[in-house]
Tab-separated table of C-alpha atoms in Angstrom:
chain	number	residue	atom	x	y	z
F	1	UNK	CA	0.003	-0.025	-0.264
F	2	UNK	CA	1.000	2.969	-1.078
F	3	UNK	CA	2.471	6.306	1.872
F	4	UNK	CA	0.202	8.730	2.638
F	5	UNK	CA	1.880	12.205	4.858
F	6	UNK	CA	-0.533	14.720	5.877
F	7	UNK	CA	-0.065	18.025	5.578
F	8	UNK	CA	1.533	17.853	8.781
F	9	UNK	CA	3.693	15.675	8.230
F	10	UNK	CA	5.049	17.713	4.777
F	11	UNK	CA	5.676	20.589	7.464
F	12	UNK	CA	7.726	18.630	9.888
F	13	UNK	CA	9.099	17.129	6.794
F	14	UNK	CA	10.449	20.545	5.384
F	15	UNK	CA	11.376	22.045	9.249
F	16	UNK	CA	13.809	18.209	9.104
F	17	UNK	CA	15.500	19.216	5.789
F	18	UNK	CA	16.019	23.137	6.502
F	19	UNK	CA	17.717	21.254	10.069
F	20	UNK	CA	19.550	19.146	7.847
F	21	UNK	CA	20.872	21.508	6.042
F	22	UNK	CA	21.741	23.813	9.175
F	23	UNK	CA	23.724	20.917	10.850
F	24	UNK	CA	25.689	19.906	7.485
F	25	UNK	CA	27.069	24.078	7.448
F	26	UNK	CA	28.082	23.654	10.462
F	27	UNK	CA	29.441	20.646	10.030
F	28	UNK	CA	31.467	21.948	7.471
F	29	UNK	CA	32.150	25.309	9.082
F	30	UNK	CA	34.329	22.926	12.112
F	31	UNK	CA	35.724	20.980	10.008
F	32	UNK	CA	37.916	24.213	8.680
F	33	UNK	CA	38.127	25.186	11.863
F	34	UNK	CA	39.682	22.453	12.618
F	35	UNK	CA	41.609	21.658	10.006
F	36	UNK	CA	43.512	25.568	9.552
F	37	UNK	CA	42.734	26.341	13.647
F	38	UNK	CA	41.140	29.358	12.748
F	39	UNK	CA	37.353	30.581	12.995
F	40	UNK	CA	35.249	31.021	10.150
F	41	UNK	CA	33.118	33.281	11.381
F	42	UNK	CA	35.472	36.318	12.090
F	43	UNK	CA	33.146	39.249	12.668
F	44	UNK	CA	31.624	37.419	15.595
F	45	UNK	CA	34.799	36.044	16.936
F	46	UNK	CA	35.870	40.032	16.848
F	47	UNK	CA	32.321	41.346	17.001
F	48	UNK	CA	32.740	43.429	14.350
F	49	UNK	CA	35.460	45.008	15.509
F	50	UNK	CA	38.192	44.609	12.956
F	51	UNK	CA	41.187	47.338	14.235
F	52	UNK	CA	42.945	45.022	15.789
F	53	UNK	CA	43.199	41.993	13.500
F	54	UNK	CA	44.120	44.747	10.686
F	55	UNK	CA	47.032	46.444	12.743
F	56	UNK	CA	48.303	43.526	13.160
F	57	UNK	CA	48.195	42.412	9.067
F	58	UNK	CA	49.924	46.841	8.458
F	59	UNK	CA	52.696	45.407	11.057
F	60	UNK	CA	52.896	42.451	8.823
F	61	UNK	CA	52.478	43.805	5.361
F	62	UNK	CA	55.174	46.280	6.557
F	63	UNK	CA	58.169	43.511	8.284
F	64	UNK	CA	57.607	41.386	4.730
F	65	UNK	CA	58.485	44.026	2.981
F	66	UNK	CA	61.994	44.872	5.396
F	67	UNK	CA	62.921	41.228	4.794
F	68	UNK	CA	62.507	41.267	0.899
F	69	UNK	CA	64.636	44.745	2.126
F	70	UNK	CA	67.539	42.974	4.097
F	71	UNK	CA	67.456	39.976	1.986
F	72	UNK	CA	68.625	42.506	-0.665
F	73	UNK	CA	70.654	44.919	1.548
F	74	UNK	CA	72.258	41.297	2.665
F	75	UNK	CA	73.497	40.051	-0.674
F	76	UNK	CA	74.589	43.576	-1.558
F	77	UNK	CA	76.928	43.693	1.754
F	78	UNK	CA	77.807	40.456	0.539
F	79	UNK	CA	78.646	41.035	-2.689
F	80	UNK	CA	80.480	44.370	-1.861
F	81	UNK	CA	82.497	42.259	0.461
F	82	UNK	CA	83.578	39.758	-1.027
F	83	UNK	CA	84.956	41.939	-4.080
F	84	UNK	CA	86.615	44.495	-1.795
F	85	UNK	CA	88.592	41.308	-0.825
F	86	UNK	CA	89.741	40.639	-3.546
F	87	UNK	CA	90.412	43.997	-4.233
F	88	UNK	CA	92.802	43.772	-1.094
F	89	UNK	CA	93.829	40.326	-1.638
F	90	UNK	CA	96.111	41.421	-5.396
F	91	UNK	CA	97.446	44.390	-3.224
F	92	UNK	CA	98.516	42.854	-0.492
F	93	UNK	CA	100.273	40.044	-2.518
F	94	UNK	CA	101.742	42.700	-5.178
F	95	UNK	CA	103.275	44.650	-3.131
F	96	UNK	CA	106.363	42.904	-1.113
F	97	UNK	CA	106.431	41.276	-4.712
F	98	UNK	CA	107.280	45.073	-5.859
F	99	UNK	CA	109.335	45.931	-3.257
F	100	UNK	CA	111.659	43.114	-3.435
F	101	UNK	CA	111.733	43.247	-6.817
F	102	UNK	CA	113.105	47.302	-6.938
F	103	UNK	CA	115.868	45.814	-4.151
F	104	UNK	CA	116.873	43.283	-6.366
F	105	UNK	CA	117.421	46.041	-9.193
F	106	UNK	CA	117.597	42.935	-11.146
F	107	UNK	CA	115.977	42.642	-14.208
F	108	UNK	CA	114.602	39.060	-14.166
F	109	UNK	CA	113.309	40.344	-11.060
F	110	UNK	CA	110.942	43.513	-11.871
F	111	UNK	CA	110.210	42.145	-15.028
F	112	UNK	CA	107.633	39.119	-13.930
F	113	UNK	CA	106.226	41.770	-10.986
F	114	UNK	CA	105.351	44.184	-13.133
F	115	UNK	CA	103.446	41.383	-15.287
F	116	UNK	CA	101.879	39.960	-12.032
F	117	UNK	CA	101.079	42.874	-10.653
F	118	UNK	CA	99.151	44.018	-14.235
F	119	UNK	CA	97.004	40.781	-14.024
F	120	UNK	CA	96.163	41.790	-11.153
F	121	UNK	CA	95.305	45.521	-12.142
F	122	UNK	CA	93.206	43.756	-14.893
F	123	UNK	CA	91.401	41.085	-12.146
F	124	UNK	CA	90.899	44.853	-9.541
F	125	UNK	CA	89.006	46.215	-12.041
F	126	UNK	CA	86.490	42.821	-13.098
F	127	UNK	CA	85.977	42.930	-9.050
F	128	UNK	CA	85.151	47.121	-8.801
F	129	UNK	CA	82.542	46.325	-12.119
F	130	UNK	CA	80.709	43.525	-10.142
F	131	UNK	CA	77.436	43.453	-10.629
F	132	UNK	CA	73.735	41.710	-8.679
F	133	UNK	CA	71.209	41.722	-10.625
F	134	UNK	CA	71.753	44.475	-13.539
F	135	UNK	CA	73.003	46.767	-10.214
F	136	UNK	CA	76.934	48.095	-10.458
F	137	UNK	CA	77.793	47.559	-7.126
F	138	UNK	CA	80.876	50.346	-6.951
F	139	UNK	CA	79.238	53.278	-9.566
F	140	UNK	CA	77.019	55.042	-6.474
F	141	UNK	CA	74.071	55.979	-8.107
F	142	UNK	CA	74.854	55.646	-11.939
F	143	UNK	CA	73.530	51.643	-10.873
F	144	UNK	CA	72.665	51.273	-14.699
F	145	UNK	CA	76.528	51.535	-15.751
F	146	UNK	CA	79.970	49.139	-14.583
F	147	UNK	CA	82.099	51.546	-12.778
F	148	UNK	CA	85.195	51.390	-14.101
F	149	UNK	CA	86.530	51.855	-18.024
F	150	UNK	CA	88.304	48.935	-19.972
F	151	UNK	CA	92.102	48.063	-18.159
F	152	UNK	CA	93.915	48.881	-22.147
F	153	UNK	CA	91.460	52.349	-21.930
F	154	UNK	CA	93.141	53.195	-18.708
F	155	UNK	CA	96.664	52.542	-19.435
F	156	UNK	CA	96.754	53.620	-23.283
F	157	UNK	CA	95.258	57.704	-21.534
F	158	UNK	CA	98.290	57.092	-19.107
F	159	UNK	CA	101.044	55.846	-21.236
F	160	UNK	CA	100.100	59.201	-23.627
F	161	UNK	CA	100.413	61.130	-20.226
F	162	UNK	CA	104.121	59.577	-19.044
F	163	UNK	CA	105.307	60.480	-23.278
F	164	UNK	CA	107.712	63.073	-22.327
F	165	UNK	CA	108.833	61.867	-19.032
F	166	UNK	CA	112.343	59.723	-18.780
F	167	UNK	CA	112.697	59.784	-14.901
F	168	UNK	CA	110.566	57.548	-12.426
F	169	UNK	CA	110.455	60.688	-10.440
F	170	UNK	CA	108.389	62.545	-13.905
F	171	UNK	CA	106.361	59.674	-14.425
F	172	UNK	CA	105.461	59.566	-10.292
F	173	UNK	CA	104.411	63.007	-10.689
F	174	UNK	CA	101.901	62.791	-13.886
F	175	UNK	CA	100.373	59.540	-12.415
F	176	UNK	CA	100.100	61.047	-9.142
F	177	UNK	CA	98.059	64.262	-11.547
F	178	UNK	CA	96.328	61.988	-13.235
F	179	UNK	CA	94.726	59.723	-10.218
F	180	UNK	CA	93.913	62.431	-8.098
F	181	UNK	CA	90.807	64.469	-8.087
F	182	UNK	CA	90.014	66.186	-10.813
F	183	UNK	CA	92.231	64.232	-12.974
F	184	UNK	CA	92.292	61.518	-15.838
F	185	UNK	CA	91.125	59.157	-13.638
F	186	UNK	CA	87.320	60.935	-13.384
F	187	UNK	CA	87.423	61.484	-16.940
F	188	UNK	CA	88.671	58.064	-18.375
F	189	UNK	CA	88.635	55.176	-15.478
F	190	UNK	CA	85.565	56.204	-13.507
F	191	UNK	CA	82.626	55.604	-14.963
F	192	UNK	CA	80.068	55.699	-12.903
F	193	UNK	CA	78.395	58.588	-10.889
F	194	UNK	CA	79.309	61.162	-8.581
F	195	UNK	CA	76.532	60.687	-5.754
F	196	UNK	CA	76.383	58.237	-3.443
F	197	UNK	CA	73.719	55.700	-3.723
F	198	UNK	CA	70.650	56.624	-0.370
F	199	UNK	CA	71.120	54.472	2.215
F	200	UNK	CA	68.696	50.703	2.673
F	201	UNK	CA	65.562	50.608	4.922
F	202	UNK	CA	66.309	47.326	6.869
F	203	UNK	CA	63.339	48.138	9.146
F	204	UNK	CA	60.994	50.893	10.940
F	205	UNK	CA	63.394	54.164	11.651
F	206	UNK	CA	66.106	51.631	11.058
F	207	UNK	CA	68.506	52.011	7.415
F	208	UNK	CA	72.661	50.899	6.622
F	209	UNK	CA	74.631	52.901	4.372
F	210	UNK	CA	75.898	50.528	1.484
F	211	UNK	CA	77.868	53.842	-0.283
F	212	UNK	CA	81.009	52.984	-1.633
F	213	UNK	CA	81.933	54.066	-4.976
F	214	UNK	CA	84.695	52.894	-7.090
F	215	UNK	CA	86.543	56.856	-6.256
F	216	UNK	CA	86.794	56.458	-3.108
F	217	UNK	CA	90.575	57.081	-2.832
F	218	UNK	CA	91.822	54.019	-1.019
F	219	UNK	CA	90.877	52.658	-4.576
F	220	UNK	CA	92.305	55.538	-6.618
F	221	UNK	CA	95.980	54.378	-5.085
F	222	UNK	CA	95.198	50.483	-5.293
F	223	UNK	CA	94.435	51.008	-8.776
F	224	UNK	CA	97.510	53.646	-9.373
F	225	UNK	CA	100.541	51.484	-7.717
F	226	UNK	CA	98.791	48.687	-10.118
F	227	UNK	CA	99.043	50.310	-12.947
F	228	UNK	CA	102.028	52.191	-12.569
F	229	UNK	CA	103.885	48.966	-12.297
F	230	UNK	CA	101.933	47.576	-15.405
F	231	UNK	CA	103.278	51.178	-17.241
F	232	UNK	CA	106.552	49.160	-16.635
F	233	UNK	CA	105.284	46.120	-17.915
F	234	UNK	CA	104.444	47.925	-20.955
F	235	UNK	CA	108.063	48.684	-21.339
F	236	UNK	CA	108.389	52.504	-19.513
F	237	UNK	CA	111.691	53.612	-18.719
F	238	UNK	CA	113.018	50.132	-20.557
F	239	UNK	CA	116.150	52.080	-21.455
F	240	UNK	CA	116.719	52.872	-17.711
F	241	UNK	CA	117.047	49.645	-15.783
F	242	UNK	CA	117.417	52.000	-12.318
F	243	UNK	CA	114.302	53.918	-12.734
F	244	UNK	CA	112.455	51.224	-13.520
F	245	UNK	CA	113.232	49.675	-10.574
F	246	UNK	CA	112.772	52.949	-8.882
F	247	UNK	CA	109.011	53.739	-10.547
F	248	UNK	CA	108.621	49.925	-9.320
F	249	UNK	CA	109.517	51.238	-5.758
F	250	UNK	CA	106.683	53.944	-5.568
F	251	UNK	CA	104.250	51.576	-7.371
F	252	UNK	CA	104.957	48.759	-3.940
F	253	UNK	CA	104.772	51.802	-1.453
F	254	UNK	CA	101.696	52.821	-2.657
F	255	UNK	CA	100.405	49.563	-2.036
F	256	UNK	CA	101.135	48.983	0.892
F	257	UNK	CA	99.385	52.027	1.958
F	258	UNK	CA	95.604	51.514	0.261
F	259	UNK	CA	95.793	47.544	1.486
F	260	UNK	CA	95.514	49.481	4.970
F	261	UNK	CA	92.362	52.068	3.002
F	262	UNK	CA	90.759	48.984	1.093
F	263	UNK	CA	90.520	47.535	4.690
F	264	UNK	CA	89.408	50.036	6.418
F	265	UNK	CA	86.335	50.372	3.709
F	266	UNK	CA	85.672	46.693	4.208
F	267	UNK	CA	84.838	46.546	8.161
F	268	UNK	CA	82.928	49.624	7.359
F	269	UNK	CA	80.660	47.311	5.009
F	270	UNK	CA	81.173	44.715	7.753
F	271	UNK	CA	79.461	46.569	10.574
F	272	UNK	CA	76.937	47.124	8.012
F	273	UNK	CA	76.692	43.565	7.424
F	274	UNK	CA	76.498	42.961	10.983
F	275	UNK	CA	73.656	45.934	11.400
F	276	UNK	CA	71.400	44.020	9.028
F	277	UNK	CA	71.434	39.998	10.953
F	278	UNK	CA	69.990	42.141	13.639
F	279	UNK	CA	67.602	44.182	12.344
F	280	UNK	CA	66.717	40.471	10.519
F	281	UNK	CA	66.847	38.519	13.622
F	282	UNK	CA	64.861	41.662	15.101
F	283	UNK	CA	62.035	42.150	12.252
F	284	UNK	CA	62.015	37.632	12.543
F	285	UNK	CA	60.810	38.350	16.341
F	286	UNK	CA	58.112	40.763	15.828
F	287	UNK	CA	56.600	39.153	12.921
F	288	UNK	CA	56.402	35.826	15.466
F	289	UNK	CA	55.109	37.759	17.819
F	290	UNK	CA	52.211	39.745	15.758
F	291	UNK	CA	51.316	36.174	13.894
F	292	UNK	CA	50.976	34.282	17.686
F	293	UNK	CA	49.094	37.471	18.675
F	294	UNK	CA	46.998	37.349	15.574
F	295	UNK	CA	46.506	33.218	16.393
F	296	UNK	CA	45.402	34.422	19.308
F	297	UNK	CA	42.818	36.739	18.988
F	298	UNK	CA	41.281	34.027	15.420
F	299	UNK	CA	42.148	30.779	16.446
F	300	UNK	CA	39.822	27.859	17.795
F	301	UNK	CA	39.325	25.584	20.502
F	302	UNK	CA	41.021	22.382	18.676
F	303	UNK	CA	39.396	19.997	21.626
F	304	UNK	CA	35.963	21.946	21.649
F	305	UNK	CA	35.698	22.108	17.662
F	306	UNK	CA	35.925	19.019	17.482
F	307	UNK	CA	33.765	17.388	20.988
F	308	UNK	CA	31.408	20.013	18.250
F	309	UNK	CA	31.946	18.378	15.665
F	310	UNK	CA	30.980	15.217	17.039
F	311	UNK	CA	27.326	17.135	18.735
F	312	UNK	CA	26.808	17.905	15.214
F	313	UNK	CA	27.837	14.248	13.366
F	314	UNK	CA	25.601	12.589	15.988
F	315	UNK	CA	22.730	15.344	15.994
F	316	UNK	CA	22.961	14.710	11.935
F	317	UNK	CA	22.423	10.721	12.070
F	318	UNK	CA	20.047	11.060	14.451
F	319	UNK	CA	17.927	13.342	12.052
F	320	UNK	CA	18.964	10.854	9.555
F	321	UNK	CA	17.541	7.990	11.704
F	322	UNK	CA	13.979	10.003	12.056
F	323	UNK	CA	14.089	10.668	8.449
F	324	UNK	CA	13.772	7.670	7.413
F	325	UNK	CA	11.494	6.171	9.699
F	326	UNK	CA	8.651	9.138	8.234
F	327	UNK	CA	9.286	8.081	5.078
F	328	UNK	CA	7.796	4.045	5.707
F	329	UNK	CA	4.723	6.202	7.292
F	330	UNK	CA	1.263	5.192	5.608
F	331	UNK	CA	-2.230	5.513	6.478
F	332	UNK	CA	-2.626	2.467	8.230
F	333	UNK	CA	0.061	3.610	10.277
F	334	UNK	CA	-3.478	6.421	11.357
F	335	UNK	CA	-5.679	3.928	11.812
């Protein structure tokens, strides 16, 4: 016999379906909360006051930007440090060799020492032209172009400048003038800008300075010492071994003084590296604190949520049982 449901039954069935849908919605919400650990009804949890979470989110966004800035600053500082370490290493190695060659006064020591200094001159220029992601490190604000000209261009200009000189003292004077501010170094050798790059933001109200240009006096002196020996390598004063030895001596002494000056630059960058690292640690700590605070505002109690979910599941199973029984009602059940 077919089942017959009264109007009351149909109304009850409709209400049960709505309750069923409500229970499923609640279970989905509780499941998501149990999985994510965060409330789904943020407005309800905060009672409509989103300002605490908004303030935390703004701070987290700013700290995330600083995290990126710190990573970039750390990369720049490390790369600059490595480049200047190369400069210092070559200057440090060349100085004693040139002085010993000069003291010997022997062509068989002067020639290889000058040739080695020429190779180091090229290597130092290459280090000063180091770039990171297309950004030149020692060109000041002209980050789109390399700092130094080709070694052949520099030495050709120097050879022209000393062409009339026949003594070590004469060449030394010309070279000193050429490498001094306003001389040939500024117009021929250095291709960067005369302005420093701006300090880098590494944290709230904190910056660090990585403004080192290739026209710094320490670098000028380093290049001057190596370039002078390179001139000997290319034949300067080749007819007078005594004068060559004197010029090589000047080159070595110049490099001895330049080494300490380069070390001072590296020390300054080292300070910036430490500052960047400390700022990164502080920013990470603050980020962790803020994330914990945010979670405290929006997190759910896993035990309570799991209990609610179990209760809702039990209610739903009970509802399915009642619905099943209702579907089997017939007219005979009312007689």
